[in-house]
Amino acid sequence: MTADREVSRLGTLLPVALISSAVLGYEILLARLFAIVQWHHFAYMVISIALLGFGASGALLCLVGKAFARRFDTAFRVNAALFSLTSVVSFVLAQWLEFNPLELAWSLGQTGKLLLIYLALMVPFLFAANTIGLALMVYASAAGRVYAWDLTGAGAGAAGIVGALFYLSPENALLLPALLGAAAASMIGFKRPLAGLGIPVAIVSLIIALGVLFEQPVRLRISQFKALEQALQVAGSKLIVERDSPLARLSVVENRIIPLRHAPGLSLLTTSQIPHQAALYVDGDGPAAISQFDGSLDSVSFVTQVTSALPYQFSPAPAVLVVGLNGGAEVLQALHYGASEIDVVELNAQLVEILREDYREFSGAILEREDVRLYIEEARGYAERASARYDLVQVGLGGSLVASGSGLKALSASHLYTVEGVRALFELLKPGGVLSFTSWERIPPRDSIKLFATVISVLEASGLSEPGRQLAWIRSFNTSTLVVKNGAISLSEASTMRAFANARGFDTVYYPGMRAVEANRFNQLGEAYFHDAAKALLSDERDNFIQRYKFDIRPASDDRPYFSNFFRLAHVAEILALKDRGGMGLLDLGYLVVWATLFQALLLSALLIVLPLVVFFRGDEREKRDRRATAAALAYFLSVGFGFIFIEITLIEKFLLFLNHPLYAVAVVLAGILVFAGLGSRFVERAAGRPAKWRILLPVLAIVLIGGAYLELLPRLSGTLVMLSDELSISSALLLAAPLAFFMGMPFPVAIEALSRKDAALIPWAWGANGCASVVGAVLAVLIASSHGGSMVIAIGLALYLVAGAFGSIAFNEVD
Amino acid sequence: MNHAMKSAASAVLVAVLLPFGHQVLSQEQPYAIERSRMVEDILAIWSITEREIGGRPPDEKVLAVMGKVPRHEFVPPSKIKNAYANRPLPIGHGQTISQPYIVALMTVLAGIDESSRVLELGTGSGYQAAVLAELVGEVFTIEIIAPLAESASKRLARLGYDNVTVRHGDGYYGWKERAPFDAVLVTAAASHIPQPLVDQLVVGGKMVIPVGSGFAVQQLVLVEKLGIDRVRVRQILPVRFVPLTGER
């Protein structure tokens, strides 16, 4: 170990930052790529496990680290170059395996392919982690600076890749991490600026030349079971538009021979024709339809024959807010019903561009009309800030399409469908106005029942003792529309609504004064599940009903914003046993995948942490090692790893609430947290000379104090912060994150530096354990947040820092 | 000892049968056993889920046909080993061959007899059409993916299903020239139930639509045409599952 080696900015720290930047960018990019070729939740699982490459690196460095450290520059260069190479090759290999997650429950072969994908993708992370781990080993006495550049590089990588994805397709952007890796490989060991820059310039030029030569160096092999691929198989299909952004890949397909006819839940009794439509896919999932509109309202009369037309029975010529542009279906509906003004709030600017540019003529330029105003922002933020009041707030299927991107429903936080979010939407209503939600329905019912429970909570919290008087709910065989009126529903309104439903063969699920015999008439289920649920939720039996329901239908809250999580672990065995009996549809795969990920990550992490122990406690090494201090050091690094990731993830999730453009803002805030943590890490060296015990305890106490204050403050501040402009809200998030992140950057490098003086051989082990804790912690944070809320995750994170403080004082008690 | 005797007896049996056995028989024999196992599986599930599917008893004719149609002919060569497992299988082009239990259930729900004319939308590999062809007079089937339509057409002809007509094209408007139908089976996903298909049903006819993906059917929708302008829709969970704990 060469702890006294001089740390060079250009030749050591910059390459570390470049690799960190590459690896975080690569991670974000993989998530994007797998969301396109597969589905989001599998992307999550694959990447989580692949990140255990960091844990594997710890184990590897324990075994061969000393040999690597003796020839640090070469070892770093080789590992960085291998990262550069394998970042592309591993993805190509993973694609080539043609893994089909949908068959996972049916076929053992798919499990094998999944394992191979894990292995393939773990490789680049392993090489990248080797470089940083090695740098920490060799420059342990300057661990603060190394870690600072590592974190800062990671921050720049996160922000950089999101920016790059505006200009590059994800498959082309795959060259960027490779490029950074190559640059790091070239620069390691340089002493003077410009000296020997020839090699990096040559490598970088070569990669760029390759990128230019092969316009699309990596071709995506998208799962044949994704809706877009299936549509493209149909004779006559043409891919007309494809637009990428960091949010999603949008694709539009047209077919003049076998056209799309998309009208979810269309009445079986209608004679309305569906106009020509173009199919819109988000990350290959969908479709949503862009309907051809020549200005003749008769040509789109089908919009009156779907459940989402219900709210228009309550108010003639309303002022409407459409939440989620979808393909423009809800705007057409508003036009058809003669809305006096139409505001649309949509997060995805690319979607708006498609309707305004590529499909301007086709869609009848609906977004150019004077009575249509567009707001490109997050719906929740708009609801909190808007001063306008509406007769109708329409959350259509597009609300969920855009909010969830594609399929990642169980995992994705949505602040729109929480009790607080629904309240914000409800408060946009004029007296007598209606808030309407249309959702896809599944059997047994889940989504709409949870929404019904949420709405009841909102109305009761507003002091209404009889929420049922303001609710109306209908359904078709696959969609359901729930209407909440700002005021009591009158007898005549109930009668109009009944007539609307009867004429279209829709079932009334609930309205004030509805009789049980009216339920379950047109679309008959074995039992009147929907109506029975509505009655139970409006009665004193509510808590008992929610408790006994086999899906999680507790209303979501801002602290637990996972509306689409219906998974209850207690019933998973029953559902899995029904697989062969046609019960696969009961499984909410998204959430099961999180549990599967946790299980796998725990298993692998345990292996990766225990394996090096075998080396440490064999033969002559056994005698000289203090087992108690070693165990305390392990507990310390695990606690710090878990604590950091728990707080980081949850803090960002909490900030989502008041950031208007979540993805971009998250990139900036994540980068900010990492950079501030880097600053904290850098500061550590300045405090050198004081006992390690105190250099650990003081930041830990600061973290607990600041974090504890945030637990109290954040919920109160959110209401104010959400009203701020984009720039101010991002700045506030950064300001809020700064002090906590600053101190969170300290405990890891302090302990690494202390280890270097006490038991340097343990450094790679600590590095690996920290990596494993980050992976398991990220998964665990989601699971705890979905069941107990984000505040609980932060509280546990803070407690873990306290635990770390206690173990740190045991492990590093004697280190000065 | 007992085991050794059994093995010896089997060896003798094989030695005696082999020289006389027809090649097709020897190829078909293991599939026949697998098929009968598959039928047993379906029967077992049926008894458990009978209540959910409206108290319908298992239809002996349908089960007999499922025990006869060579499902292994309808799956890609790489999937033959799983052809008779009670699971869906990919058949290429992003399509699947349905789980045998779901095929049996859809066939029973269609309420057909030997005189029925049936329209199927989504031919796939042609397995459902073959099962129907064994039970009814005529089957008309439409597939929107050209290579699938072509291969299914050839396969069905090769296997002697001459009462099946395959067409490549758009199924939304049904098959007007061949209408009306006693039953319509839609095996492709749809955002809504196409009205033209209801029009082409005879009064008393039934339409069955699975909702969900090929690998995970959420529900089966049964549309019954009660009169010229009267329909009844039933949503059937293909599995016994009560959403509240403690209820049976």
Tab-separated table of C-alpha atoms in Angstrom, chain A residues 100 102-103 106-107 224-225 230 233-235 257-259 261-270 273-274 440-444 446 475-478 521-527 529 545 548-551 571 574-575 578-586, chain B residues 45 48-49 51 79 86-90 92-96 99 101-102 144-146 168-170 172-173 190-195 198 211 213 215-219 221 223 229 231-248:
chain	number	residue	atom	x	y	z
A	100	ASN	CA	-38.739	-12.287	-22.004
A	102	LEU	CA	-43.433	-12.019	-19.236
A	103	GLU	CA	-42.482	-15.686	-19.356
A	106	TRP	CA	-43.653	-19.920	-16.661
A	107	SER	CA	-40.210	-20.833	-17.821
A	224	GLN	CA	-41.626	-8.533	-29.515
A	225	PHE	CA	-44.313	-8.487	-26.838
A	230	GLN	CA	-46.773	-5.945	-32.090
A	233	GLN	CA	-45.988	-6.586	-37.259
A	234	VAL	CA	-49.374	-5.779	-38.749
A	235	ALA	CA	-49.442	-5.407	-42.511
A	257	ILE	CA	-54.674	-0.889	-44.426
A	258	ILE	CA	-55.610	-2.202	-40.993
A	259	PRO	CA	-56.221	1.001	-39.055
A	261	ARG	CA	-59.450	1.837	-33.632
A	262	HIS	CA	-58.816	2.871	-30.095
A	263	ALA	CA	-61.733	3.852	-27.882
A	264	PRO	CA	-61.337	2.369	-24.402
A	265	GLY	CA	-64.628	1.195	-22.977
A	266	LEU	CA	-66.649	2.316	-26.015
A	267	SER	CA	-70.336	1.523	-25.600
A	268	LEU	CA	-71.430	-1.674	-27.237
A	269	LEU	CA	-74.702	-0.009	-28.128
A	270	THR	CA	-73.242	2.844	-30.151
A	273	GLN	CA	-67.752	5.377	-36.034
A	274	ILE	CA	-64.170	5.793	-34.905
A	440	TRP	CA	-58.581	1.253	-16.682
A	441	GLU	CA	-60.342	-1.355	-14.632
A	442	ARG	CA	-59.204	-4.780	-13.607
A	443	ILE	CA	-61.036	-7.711	-12.088
A	444	PRO	CA	-61.198	-8.048	-9.100
A	446	ARG	CA	-58.463	-2.349	-7.469
A	475	ARG	CA	-68.130	1.524	-15.383
A	476	SER	CA	-67.874	-0.360	-18.644
A	477	PHE	CA	-66.206	-3.745	-18.944
A	478	ASN	CA	-62.729	-2.201	-18.897
A	521	ARG	CA	-76.711	-5.272	-14.753
A	522	PHE	CA	-74.946	-4.697	-18.067
A	523	ASN	CA	-71.417	-5.879	-17.439
A	524	GLN	CA	-72.110	-8.635	-14.991
A	525	LEU	CA	-69.559	-9.935	-12.568
A	526	GLY	CA	-70.010	-13.010	-10.379
A	527	GLU	CA	-70.935	-10.577	-7.631
A	529	TYR	CA	-67.933	-6.266	-6.394
A	545	PHE	CA	-63.100	-3.541	4.420
A	548	ARG	CA	-59.718	-7.382	4.556
A	549	TYR	CA	-59.296	-6.565	0.889
A	550	LYS	CA	-56.638	-8.737	-0.713
A	551	PHE	CA	-55.166	-5.810	-2.626
A	571	HIS	CA	-51.660	-12.927	-0.471
A	574	GLU	CA	-52.353	-17.666	-2.823
A	575	ILE	CA	-52.071	-15.795	-6.113
A	578	LEU	CA	-53.387	-19.863	-8.984
A	579	LYS	CA	-50.899	-19.346	-11.805
A	580	ASP	CA	-51.749	-22.565	-13.655
A	581	ARG	CA	-55.452	-21.973	-13.152
A	582	GLY	CA	-55.551	-18.806	-15.208
A	583	GLY	CA	-54.672	-16.580	-12.247
A	584	MET	CA	-51.602	-14.834	-13.671
A	585	GLY	CA	-53.675	-11.711	-14.291
A	586	LEU	CA	-54.083	-11.287	-10.525
B	45	ILE	CA	-58.650	-26.846	-12.430
B	48	ILE	CA	-61.946	-25.795	-8.507
B	49	THR	CA	-63.056	-22.808	-10.559
B	51	ARG	CA	-68.295	-21.492	-9.485
B	79	LYS	CA	-41.260	-25.100	-27.615
B	86	ASN	CA	-50.781	-25.917	-19.020
B	87	ARG	CA	-49.116	-22.626	-19.936
B	88	PRO	CA	-49.101	-20.090	-22.752
B	89	LEU	CA	-46.191	-20.237	-25.190
B	90	PRO	CA	-44.688	-17.672	-27.552
B	92	GLY	CA	-43.226	-15.597	-32.766
B	93	HIS	CA	-44.277	-12.167	-34.056
B	94	GLY	CA	-45.090	-11.126	-30.494
B	95	GLN	CA	-48.011	-13.554	-30.305
B	96	THR	CA	-48.778	-16.496	-28.024
B	99	GLN	CA	-52.860	-21.678	-22.001
B	101	TYR	CA	-57.170	-24.289	-19.816
B	102	ILE	CA	-58.085	-20.886	-21.273
B	144	ILE	CA	-53.743	-9.591	-39.082
B	145	ILE	CA	-50.120	-10.741	-39.210
B	146	ALA	CA	-49.465	-12.089	-42.703
B	168	HIS	CA	-55.281	-12.475	-43.675
B	169	GLY	CA	-56.692	-9.049	-42.961
B	170	ASP	CA	-58.598	-6.705	-40.704
B	172	TYR	CA	-62.704	-5.368	-36.932
B	173	TYR	CA	-65.600	-5.621	-39.370
B	190	ALA	CA	-59.125	-4.920	-27.954
B	191	SER	CA	-59.793	-1.559	-26.294
B	192	HIS	CA	-63.484	-2.084	-26.849
B	193	ILE	CA	-65.912	-4.672	-28.180
B	194	PRO	CA	-66.339	-4.054	-31.924
B	195	GLN	CA	-69.997	-3.414	-32.702
B	198	VAL	CA	-72.129	-8.192	-32.461
B	211	VAL	CA	-58.746	-9.287	-21.652
B	213	SER	CA	-51.850	-10.146	-22.242
B	215	PHE	CA	-49.164	-14.516	-20.751
B	216	ALA	CA	-51.644	-13.249	-18.150
B	217	VAL	CA	-55.361	-13.255	-18.936
B	218	GLN	CA	-57.162	-10.828	-16.622
B	219	GLN	CA	-60.733	-11.799	-17.394
B	221	VAL	CA	-65.671	-11.200	-21.429
B	223	VAL	CA	-71.142	-11.154	-24.828
B	229	ASP	CA	-80.606	-4.790	-30.075
B	231	VAL	CA	-76.874	-7.854	-25.419
B	232	ARG	CA	-75.667	-9.040	-22.061
B	233	VAL	CA	-72.003	-8.828	-21.082
B	234	ARG	CA	-70.541	-11.114	-18.451
B	235	GLN	CA	-67.095	-10.631	-17.008
B	236	ILE	CA	-65.626	-13.925	-15.965
B	237	LEU	CA	-62.592	-14.372	-13.766
B	238	PRO	CA	-60.963	-17.569	-15.010
B	239	VAL	CA	-59.860	-18.446	-11.535
B	240	ARG	CA	-61.323	-18.875	-8.065
B	241	PHE	CA	-60.317	-15.787	-6.168
B	242	VAL	CA	-62.395	-13.943	-3.615
B	243	PRO	CA	-61.084	-10.402	-3.107
B	244	LEU	CA	-61.983	-10.296	0.588
B	245	THR	CA	-60.293	-12.425	3.200
B	246	GLY	CA	-62.459	-14.828	5.135
B	247	GLU	CA	-65.055	-15.216	2.341
B	248	ARG	CA	-65.623	-18.424	0.496
